[in-house]
Amino acid sequence: MKNVSVLDLKKQCIDLKKKVIDMVYKAQSGHPGGSLSAADFVTALYFKEMKIDPENPNWPERDRFVLSKGHVCPIQYAALATRGYFDEAVLDTLRQEGSILQGHPDMKKCPGIDISTGSLGQGLACGVGMGIVAKQDNMDYRVFVVVGDGECQEGEIWEAAQTAYKYQLDNLVVFVDNNNLQIDGITDEVMPNIHLGKKFEAFGFDMYEINGNDMQQIVDTLDRIRMTKNGKPKCIFANTVKGKGVSYMENQCGWHGVAPNDEQYAQAMKELDEQLQAL
Amino acid sequence: MSEVKKATRDGFGEEIVKLGKIDDSIYVVDVDIGKSCKTTDFREKLPQQYLNVGIAEQNAAGVAAGLATCGKIPFVVTYAVFGSLRMCEMIRQEICYPNLNVKIACSHGGVTPANDGASHQSIEDMGVLRTIPNMTVIMPADYHAAKKLVAAAAAYDGPVYLRFTRDAIPVIYDEDVEFEIGKARTLKEGKDVAIIANGDTVSIAIKAAKELEAKGVSVRLLDMHTIKPLDEEVVAACVNEIGKIITVEDHNIMNGLGSAVCEVAADIGSAQVKRIGIQDQFGQSAPYERLLEMNGVTVENIVKTAEEMLK
């Protein structure tokens, strides 16, 4: 855990968002909407919370990060580059032939990726496996998993959740990026969720419902969780806005996997710069 | 060939305990059918290396991938039909794509879960998994081969699918037999026809070869325990030196051993290959031998097929 102010984290988050827009614009391919909804907590994890060493990406004691909703990897790539896992110029190669920055995260190509993901519903089980090893081997690393709300329609999520409870993985923190949008529309219309956070609670998780685009709440919740070693896995149920920070992308499911054009790119960067100056 | 019969799942169950005691990074991940997959002894003797994730195969594959990223060598243990098809996409995405050191060790291969019926008989598994890059696909021919190939799989760094029999099958090897992944065992040299079998059909092929020899036909007999990576060199030798090949497998004739051999033969372009195996049809509850018979996986049919090829 690093001592970083909430203000600095907010600034850092906007910087990462700008990198996301830049990458997706240059690649003319990628997923901006979900990258932006998850940007705040990804920033908090990479720049404050997680015990990681960019110089030694395979350090056995490191905290693990599993982006189960792997399509929003632009935000993770931006965080990894900014933390120094690889040169920031590499961000320009997103989704290009031969790039370490594949369309979905590839642990064998990109330093800092703890597990390859991309097929929804699978990352939580992998995170559970990592958490079990920490418990069995008496290591104190933690595992942070990011799942989407739409992704939780996959049954494997719940198979993994019950396993996390069985093995008392209080070292496992699941962020639910609850932006209520998926490709075909509003998540509650595609498949009504009732309340995902309460489902995790029913599966034996400690559940913390927060505004997932509020840095102070994210930091406070992570502070609280860090102190709670009670044998129960943790769920941070993060209510977020898809496309957060770029006005024309916000709450638009059409911005799930579309790249901005020249004009849209200029407007997005202008808006993000204004937000940075206002801080 | 001795008259002793043993299920190859028993060979797995015994060997995995031995390996787990030597190497504490070896884990078993069960999905509630540990008893019939023979992991009870492992669970009792090595509880720190044992997980049971319940009836949740997809999750088992993911958990195993997570374990492997942290340096463990997990064996996910289930029935072949679930360990291939139910887990298939998780095996592809989370195990084979990142090339993680996970083993999928399955009992109830082929039609050996006989009276359980078609739902539990696994006739597509080896074919499906051999088309996934980085995967190794193995079916041992007897109890001793199972032990040796389990040890070889544990020592190999990468994904391996191992397929065992539920039912007891003849013990054909001595306990000191040696196996290498991807290298066929030549059981008999010959020049008129080549019979390439694997798993529980090897003992059937041995009997057929004896009958053919008695009729004056010289048979080259191979145990192709690994269908991927296929021992292309020995198959090519059968193509070039004999030109008449019969494959025998307890698997759909599509996409398994027979297809793999045909691919090599077609590349060379000069052999006739006859495939004996499950005839692209579902089974039913029936005795194991009857199910093989319904598909022509018999000594008689192998002999007849060879004789027709040699006419």
PDB file of N, CA and C in Angstrom, chain A residues 62 64 102 104-109 114-119 122-123 125-126 128-130 132-133 136-137 141 156 159-160 162-163 166-167, chain B residues 27 47-67 69-70 72 86 89-90 93-94 97-100:
ATOM      1  N   ARG A  62       3.602 -10.849  -4.758  1.00  0.00           N
ATOM      2  CA  ARG A  62       2.794  -9.706  -5.225  1.00  0.00           C
ATOM      3  C   ARG A  62       1.297  -9.965  -5.060  1.00  0.00           C
ATOM      4  N   ARG A  64      -2.305 -10.108  -6.709  1.00  0.00           N
ATOM      5  CA  ARG A  64      -2.725 -10.468  -8.070  1.00  0.00           C
ATOM      6  C   ARG A  64      -3.892  -9.593  -8.504  1.00  0.00           C
ATOM      7  N   GLN A 102      -2.599  -7.345 -26.611  1.00  0.00           N
ATOM      8  CA  GLN A 102      -3.621  -8.040 -27.382  1.00  0.00           C
ATOM      9  C   GLN A 102      -5.006  -7.443 -27.105  1.00  0.00           C
ATOM     10  N   HIS A 104      -7.447  -8.780 -25.891  1.00  0.00           N
ATOM     11  CA  HIS A 104      -7.800  -9.185 -24.527  1.00  0.00           C
ATOM     12  C   HIS A 104      -6.504  -9.627 -23.842  1.00  0.00           C
ATOM     13  N   PRO A 105      -6.402  -9.500 -22.521  1.00  0.00           N
ATOM     14  CA  PRO A 105      -5.095  -9.633 -21.847  1.00  0.00           C
ATOM     15  C   PRO A 105      -4.441 -11.013 -22.017  1.00  0.00           C
ATOM     16  N   ASP A 106      -3.163 -10.988 -22.341  1.00  0.00           N
ATOM     17  CA  ASP A 106      -2.405 -12.222 -22.568  1.00  0.00           C
ATOM     18  C   ASP A 106      -1.216 -12.243 -21.607  1.00  0.00           C
ATOM     19  N   MET A 107      -1.276 -13.155 -20.625  1.00  0.00           N
ATOM     20  CA  MET A 107      -0.249 -13.208 -19.584  1.00  0.00           C
ATOM     21  C   MET A 107       1.120 -13.600 -20.123  1.00  0.00           C
ATOM     22  N   LYS A 108       1.161 -14.256 -21.268  1.00  0.00           N
ATOM     23  CA  LYS A 108       2.443 -14.702 -21.803  1.00  0.00           C
ATOM     24  C   LYS A 108       3.086 -13.640 -22.695  1.00  0.00           C
ATOM     25  N   LYS A 109       2.319 -12.612 -23.036  1.00  0.00           N
ATOM     26  CA  LYS A 109       2.882 -11.572 -23.892  1.00  0.00           C
ATOM     27  C   LYS A 109       3.162 -10.276 -23.127  1.00  0.00           C
ATOM     28  N   ASP A 114      -1.591 -11.174 -14.764  1.00  0.00           N
ATOM     29  CA  ASP A 114      -1.462 -12.374 -13.931  1.00  0.00           C
ATOM     30  C   ASP A 114      -2.209 -13.570 -14.499  1.00  0.00           C
ATOM     31  N   ILE A 115      -3.188 -13.346 -15.355  1.00  0.00           N
ATOM     32  CA  ILE A 115      -3.879 -14.457 -16.016  1.00  0.00           C
ATOM     33  C   ILE A 115      -4.514 -13.918 -17.298  1.00  0.00           C
ATOM     34  N   SER A 116      -4.447 -14.707 -18.339  1.00  0.00           N
ATOM     35  CA  SER A 116      -5.104 -14.324 -19.593  1.00  0.00           C
ATOM     36  C   SER A 116      -6.614 -14.405 -19.402  1.00  0.00           C
ATOM     37  N   THR A 117      -7.317 -13.414 -19.913  1.00  0.00           N
ATOM     38  CA  THR A 117      -8.777 -13.424 -19.818  1.00  0.00           C
ATOM     39  C   THR A 117      -9.359 -12.966 -21.153  1.00  0.00           C
ATOM     40  N   GLY A 118     -10.661 -12.929 -21.220  1.00  0.00           N
ATOM     41  CA  GLY A 118     -11.309 -12.494 -22.454  1.00  0.00           C
ATOM     42  C   GLY A 118     -12.654 -13.160 -22.643  1.00  0.00           C
ATOM     43  N   SER A 119     -12.749 -14.403 -22.215  1.00  0.00           N
ATOM     44  CA  SER A 119     -14.026 -15.095 -22.270  1.00  0.00           C
ATOM     45  C   SER A 119     -14.720 -14.856 -20.927  1.00  0.00           C
ATOM     46  N   GLN A 122     -14.914 -16.282 -16.460  1.00  0.00           N
ATOM     47  CA  GLN A 122     -13.877 -17.251 -16.082  1.00  0.00           C
ATOM     48  C   GLN A 122     -12.836 -16.730 -15.099  1.00  0.00           C
ATOM     49  N   GLY A 123     -12.696 -15.428 -15.013  1.00  0.00           N
ATOM     50  CA  GLY A 123     -11.591 -14.886 -14.212  1.00  0.00           C
ATOM     51  C   GLY A 123     -11.732 -15.097 -12.718  1.00  0.00           C
ATOM     52  N   ALA A 125     -12.902 -17.631 -11.058  1.00  0.00           N
ATOM     53  CA  ALA A 125     -12.402 -18.962 -10.664  1.00  0.00           C
ATOM     54  C   ALA A 125     -10.875 -18.966 -10.619  1.00  0.00           C
ATOM     55  N   CYS A 126     -10.250 -18.305 -11.577  1.00  0.00           N
ATOM     56  CA  CYS A 126      -8.780 -18.243 -11.580  1.00  0.00           C
ATOM     57  C   CYS A 126      -8.287 -17.493 -10.344  1.00  0.00           C
ATOM     58  N   VAL A 128      -9.790 -17.309  -7.535  1.00  0.00           N
ATOM     59  CA  VAL A 128     -10.000 -18.198  -6.391  1.00  0.00           C
ATOM     60  C   VAL A 128      -8.820 -19.171  -6.263  1.00  0.00           C
ATOM     61  N   GLY A 129      -8.370 -19.709  -7.396  1.00  0.00           N
ATOM     62  CA  GLY A 129      -7.201 -20.602  -7.362  1.00  0.00           C
ATOM     63  C   GLY A 129      -5.988 -19.902  -6.773  1.00  0.00           C
ATOM     64  N   MET A 130      -5.781 -18.651  -7.180  1.00  0.00           N
ATOM     65  CA  MET A 130      -4.632 -17.881  -6.662  1.00  0.00           C
ATOM     66  C   MET A 130      -4.788 -17.623  -5.159  1.00  0.00           C
ATOM     67  N   ILE A 132      -6.424 -19.455  -3.023  1.00  0.00           N
ATOM     68  CA  ILE A 132      -6.240 -20.714  -2.292  1.00  0.00           C
ATOM     69  C   ILE A 132      -4.753 -20.977  -2.053  1.00  0.00           C
ATOM     70  N   VAL A 133      -3.938 -20.711  -3.073  1.00  0.00           N
ATOM     71  CA  VAL A 133      -2.488 -20.940  -2.908  1.00  0.00           C
ATOM     72  C   VAL A 133      -1.941 -20.052  -1.778  1.00  0.00           C
ATOM     73  N   GLN A 136      -2.995 -21.741   1.458  1.00  0.00           N
ATOM     74  CA  GLN A 136      -2.318 -23.022   1.707  1.00  0.00           C
ATOM     75  C   GLN A 136      -0.832 -22.828   2.023  1.00  0.00           C
ATOM     76  N   ASP A 137      -0.225 -21.850   1.353  1.00  0.00           N
ATOM     77  CA  ASP A 137       1.221 -21.651   1.506  1.00  0.00           C
ATOM     78  C   ASP A 137       1.565 -20.551   2.510  1.00  0.00           C
ATOM     79  N   TYR A 141      -0.218 -12.385   0.165  1.00  0.00           N
ATOM     80  CA  TYR A 141      -0.705 -11.582  -0.955  1.00  0.00           C
ATOM     81  C   TYR A 141      -2.226 -11.681  -1.055  1.00  0.00           C
ATOM     82  N   GLU A 156     -20.475 -19.704 -14.162  1.00  0.00           N
ATOM     83  CA  GLU A 156     -19.182 -20.034 -13.537  1.00  0.00           C
ATOM     84  C   GLU A 156     -18.816 -19.032 -12.444  1.00  0.00           C
ATOM     85  N   GLU A 159     -20.238 -20.517  -9.366  1.00  0.00           N
ATOM     86  CA  GLU A 159     -19.460 -21.694  -8.966  1.00  0.00           C
ATOM     87  C   GLU A 159     -18.200 -21.241  -8.224  1.00  0.00           C
ATOM     88  N   ALA A 160     -17.576 -20.207  -8.785  1.00  0.00           N
ATOM     89  CA  ALA A 160     -16.341 -19.695  -8.171  1.00  0.00           C
ATOM     90  C   ALA A 160     -16.639 -19.014  -6.835  1.00  0.00           C
ATOM     91  N   GLN A 162     -18.961 -19.694  -4.662  1.00  0.00           N
ATOM     92  CA  GLN A 162     -19.161 -20.654  -3.566  1.00  0.00           C
ATOM     93  C   GLN A 162     -17.835 -21.292  -3.150  1.00  0.00           C
ATOM     94  N   THR A 163     -16.915 -21.423  -4.102  1.00  0.00           N
ATOM     95  CA  THR A 163     -15.596 -21.979  -3.767  1.00  0.00           C
ATOM     96  C   THR A 163     -14.811 -20.990  -2.900  1.00  0.00           C
ATOM     97  N   LYS A 166     -16.100 -21.410   0.560  1.00  0.00           N
ATOM     98  CA  LYS A 166     -15.669 -22.681   1.164  1.00  0.00           C
ATOM     99  C   LYS A 166     -14.232 -22.581   1.685  1.00  0.00           C
ATOM    100  N   TYR A 167     -13.354 -21.967   0.887  1.00  0.00           N
ATOM    101  CA  TYR A 167     -11.944 -21.911   1.270  1.00  0.00           C
ATOM    102  C   TYR A 167     -11.593 -20.638   2.058  1.00  0.00           C
TER     103      TYR A 167
ATOM    104  N   TYR B  27      -1.289 -31.004  -6.966  1.00  0.00           N
ATOM    105  CA  TYR B  27      -2.602 -30.875  -6.348  1.00  0.00           C
ATOM    106  C   TYR B  27      -3.610 -31.769  -7.076  1.00  0.00           C
ATOM    107  N   PRO B  47      -4.018 -34.081   2.398  1.00  0.00           N
ATOM    108  CA  PRO B  47      -5.137 -33.111   2.432  1.00  0.00           C
ATOM    109  C   PRO B  47      -4.725 -31.682   2.087  1.00  0.00           C
ATOM    110  N   GLN B  48      -3.468 -31.322   2.353  1.00  0.00           N
ATOM    111  CA  GLN B  48      -3.004 -29.958   2.041  1.00  0.00           C
ATOM    112  C   GLN B  48      -2.881 -29.721   0.541  1.00  0.00           C
ATOM    113  N   GLN B  49      -2.878 -30.787  -0.234  1.00  0.00           N
ATOM    114  CA  GLN B  49      -2.740 -30.665  -1.686  1.00  0.00           C
ATOM    115  C   GLN B  49      -4.035 -31.071  -2.391  1.00  0.00           C
ATOM    116  N   TYR B  50      -5.101 -31.052  -1.621  1.00  0.00           N
ATOM    117  CA  TYR B  50      -6.363 -31.561  -2.160  1.00  0.00           C
ATOM    118  C   TYR B  50      -7.459 -30.505  -2.067  1.00  0.00           C
ATOM    119  N   LEU B  51      -8.182 -30.299  -3.171  1.00  0.00           N
ATOM    120  CA  LEU B  51      -9.336 -29.394  -3.190  1.00  0.00           C
ATOM    121  C   LEU B  51     -10.526 -30.146  -3.768  1.00  0.00           C
ATOM    122  N   ASN B  52     -11.695 -29.843  -3.233  1.00  0.00           N
ATOM    123  CA  ASN B  52     -12.912 -30.359  -3.859  1.00  0.00           C
ATOM    124  C   ASN B  52     -13.817 -29.149  -4.069  1.00  0.00           C
ATOM    125  N   VAL B  53     -14.047 -28.796  -5.327  1.00  0.00           N
ATOM    126  CA  VAL B  53     -14.804 -27.578  -5.632  1.00  0.00           C
ATOM    127  C   VAL B  53     -16.264 -27.876  -5.948  1.00  0.00           C
ATOM    128  N   GLY B  54     -16.680 -29.076  -5.621  1.00  0.00           N
ATOM    129  CA  GLY B  54     -18.088 -29.411  -5.826  1.00  0.00           C
ATOM    130  C   GLY B  54     -18.400 -29.716  -7.282  1.00  0.00           C
ATOM    131  N   ILE B  55     -19.688 -29.861  -7.550  1.00  0.00           N
ATOM    132  CA  ILE B  55     -20.108 -30.241  -8.906  1.00  0.00           C
ATOM    133  C   ILE B  55     -20.076 -28.989  -9.766  1.00  0.00           C
ATOM    134  N   ALA B  56     -18.894 -28.629 -10.202  1.00  0.00           N
ATOM    135  CA  ALA B  56     -18.685 -27.334 -10.858  1.00  0.00           C
ATOM    136  C   ALA B  56     -17.414 -27.427 -11.710  1.00  0.00           C
ATOM    137  N   GLU B  57     -17.528 -28.134 -12.815  1.00  0.00           N
ATOM    138  CA  GLU B  57     -16.334 -28.440 -13.605  1.00  0.00           C
ATOM    139  C   GLU B  57     -15.681 -27.208 -14.220  1.00  0.00           C
ATOM    140  N   GLN B  58     -16.519 -26.268 -14.676  1.00  0.00           N
ATOM    141  CA  GLN B  58     -15.951 -25.073 -15.323  1.00  0.00           C
ATOM    142  C   GLN B  58     -15.072 -24.320 -14.328  1.00  0.00           C
ATOM    143  N   ASN B  59     -15.617 -24.192 -13.122  1.00  0.00           N
ATOM    144  CA  ASN B  59     -14.895 -23.552 -12.030  1.00  0.00           C
ATOM    145  C   ASN B  59     -13.610 -24.318 -11.710  1.00  0.00           C
ATOM    146  N   ALA B  60     -13.687 -25.646 -11.754  1.00  0.00           N
ATOM    147  CA  ALA B  60     -12.497 -26.465 -11.463  1.00  0.00           C
ATOM    148  C   ALA B  60     -11.371 -26.127 -12.433  1.00  0.00           C
ATOM    149  N   ALA B  61     -11.727 -25.949 -13.697  1.00  0.00           N
ATOM    150  CA  ALA B  61     -10.701 -25.615 -14.698  1.00  0.00           C
ATOM    151  C   ALA B  61     -10.084 -24.251 -14.379  1.00  0.00           C
ATOM    152  N   GLY B  62     -10.928 -23.289 -14.016  1.00  0.00           N
ATOM    153  CA  GLY B  62     -10.431 -21.950 -13.698  1.00  0.00           C
ATOM    154  C   GLY B  62      -9.577 -21.939 -12.437  1.00  0.00           C
ATOM    155  N   VAL B  63     -10.044 -22.631 -11.402  1.00  0.00           N
ATOM    156  CA  VAL B  63      -9.280 -22.712 -10.149  1.00  0.00           C
ATOM    157  C   VAL B  63      -7.908 -23.341 -10.433  1.00  0.00           C
ATOM    158  N   ALA B  64      -7.922 -24.398 -11.250  1.00  0.00           N
ATOM    159  CA  ALA B  64      -6.660 -25.070 -11.580  1.00  0.00           C
ATOM    160  C   ALA B  64      -5.724 -24.116 -12.316  1.00  0.00           C
ATOM    161  N   ALA B  65      -6.275 -23.319 -13.213  1.00  0.00           N
ATOM    162  CA  ALA B  65      -5.442 -22.333 -13.925  1.00  0.00           C
ATOM    163  C   ALA B  65      -4.812 -21.363 -12.923  1.00  0.00           C
ATOM    164  N   GLY B  66      -5.629 -20.907 -11.966  1.00  0.00           N
ATOM    165  CA  GLY B  66      -5.108 -20.000 -10.939  1.00  0.00           C
ATOM    166  C   GLY B  66      -4.007 -20.651 -10.125  1.00  0.00           C
ATOM    167  N   LEU B  67      -4.200 -21.914  -9.750  1.00  0.00           N
ATOM    168  CA  LEU B  67      -3.165 -22.643  -9.002  1.00  0.00           C
ATOM    169  C   LEU B  67      -1.873 -22.721  -9.821  1.00  0.00           C
ATOM    170  N   THR B  69      -0.782 -20.731 -12.134  1.00  0.00           N
ATOM    171  CA  THR B  69      -0.045 -19.462 -12.234  1.00  0.00           C
ATOM    172  C   THR B  69       0.797 -19.223 -10.984  1.00  0.00           C
ATOM    173  N   CYS B  70       0.454 -19.915  -9.893  1.00  0.00           N
ATOM    174  CA  CYS B  70       1.210 -19.761  -8.642  1.00  0.00           C
ATOM    175  C   CYS B  70       2.156 -20.935  -8.418  1.00  0.00           C
ATOM    176  N   LYS B  72       1.763 -24.288  -8.849  1.00  0.00           N
ATOM    177  CA  LYS B  72       1.279 -25.634  -8.524  1.00  0.00           C
ATOM    178  C   LYS B  72       1.088 -26.456  -9.797  1.00  0.00           C
ATOM    179  N   ARG B  86     -17.653 -30.396 -20.924  1.00  0.00           N
ATOM    180  CA  ARG B  86     -18.204 -29.418 -19.983  1.00  0.00           C
ATOM    181  C   ARG B  86     -17.191 -28.313 -19.696  1.00  0.00           C
ATOM    182  N   GLU B  89     -14.322 -24.924 -23.009  1.00  0.00           N
ATOM    183  CA  GLU B  89     -13.890 -23.560 -23.307  1.00  0.00           C
ATOM    184  C   GLU B  89     -12.963 -23.007 -22.225  1.00  0.00           C
ATOM    185  N   MET B  90     -13.179 -23.463 -20.986  1.00  0.00           N
ATOM    186  CA  MET B  90     -12.273 -23.016 -19.926  1.00  0.00           C
ATOM    187  C   MET B  90     -10.878 -23.614 -20.146  1.00  0.00           C
ATOM    188  N   GLN B  93      -9.421 -21.423 -23.001  1.00  0.00           N
ATOM    189  CA  GLN B  93      -9.081 -20.033 -22.694  1.00  0.00           C
ATOM    190  C   GLN B  93      -8.069 -19.892 -21.568  1.00  0.00           C
ATOM    191  N   GLU B  94      -8.306 -20.654 -20.492  1.00  0.00           N
ATOM    192  CA  GLU B  94      -7.539 -20.386 -19.270  1.00  0.00           C
ATOM    193  C   GLU B  94      -6.383 -21.360 -19.050  1.00  0.00           C
ATOM    194  N   TYR B  97      -4.514 -21.687 -23.855  1.00  0.00           N
ATOM    195  CA  TYR B  97      -4.033 -20.424 -24.455  1.00  0.00           C
ATOM    196  C   TYR B  97      -2.828 -19.874 -23.686  1.00  0.00           C
ATOM    197  N   PRO B  98      -2.904 -19.768 -22.348  1.00  0.00           N
ATOM    198  CA  PRO B  98      -1.681 -19.343 -21.638  1.00  0.00           C
ATOM    199  C   PRO B  98      -0.696 -20.485 -21.397  1.00  0.00           C
ATOM    200  N   ASN B  99      -0.989 -21.666 -21.922  1.00  0.00           N
ATOM    201  CA  ASN B  99      -0.073 -22.819 -21.825  1.00  0.00           C
ATOM    202  C   ASN B  99       0.311 -23.112 -20.375  1.00  0.00           C
ATOM    203  N   LEU B 100      -0.682 -23.239 -19.522  1.00  0.00           N
ATOM    204  CA  LEU B 100      -0.422 -23.452 -18.100  1.00  0.00           C
ATOM    205  C   LEU B 100      -0.274 -24.936 -17.778  1.00  0.00           C
TER     206      LEU B 100
END
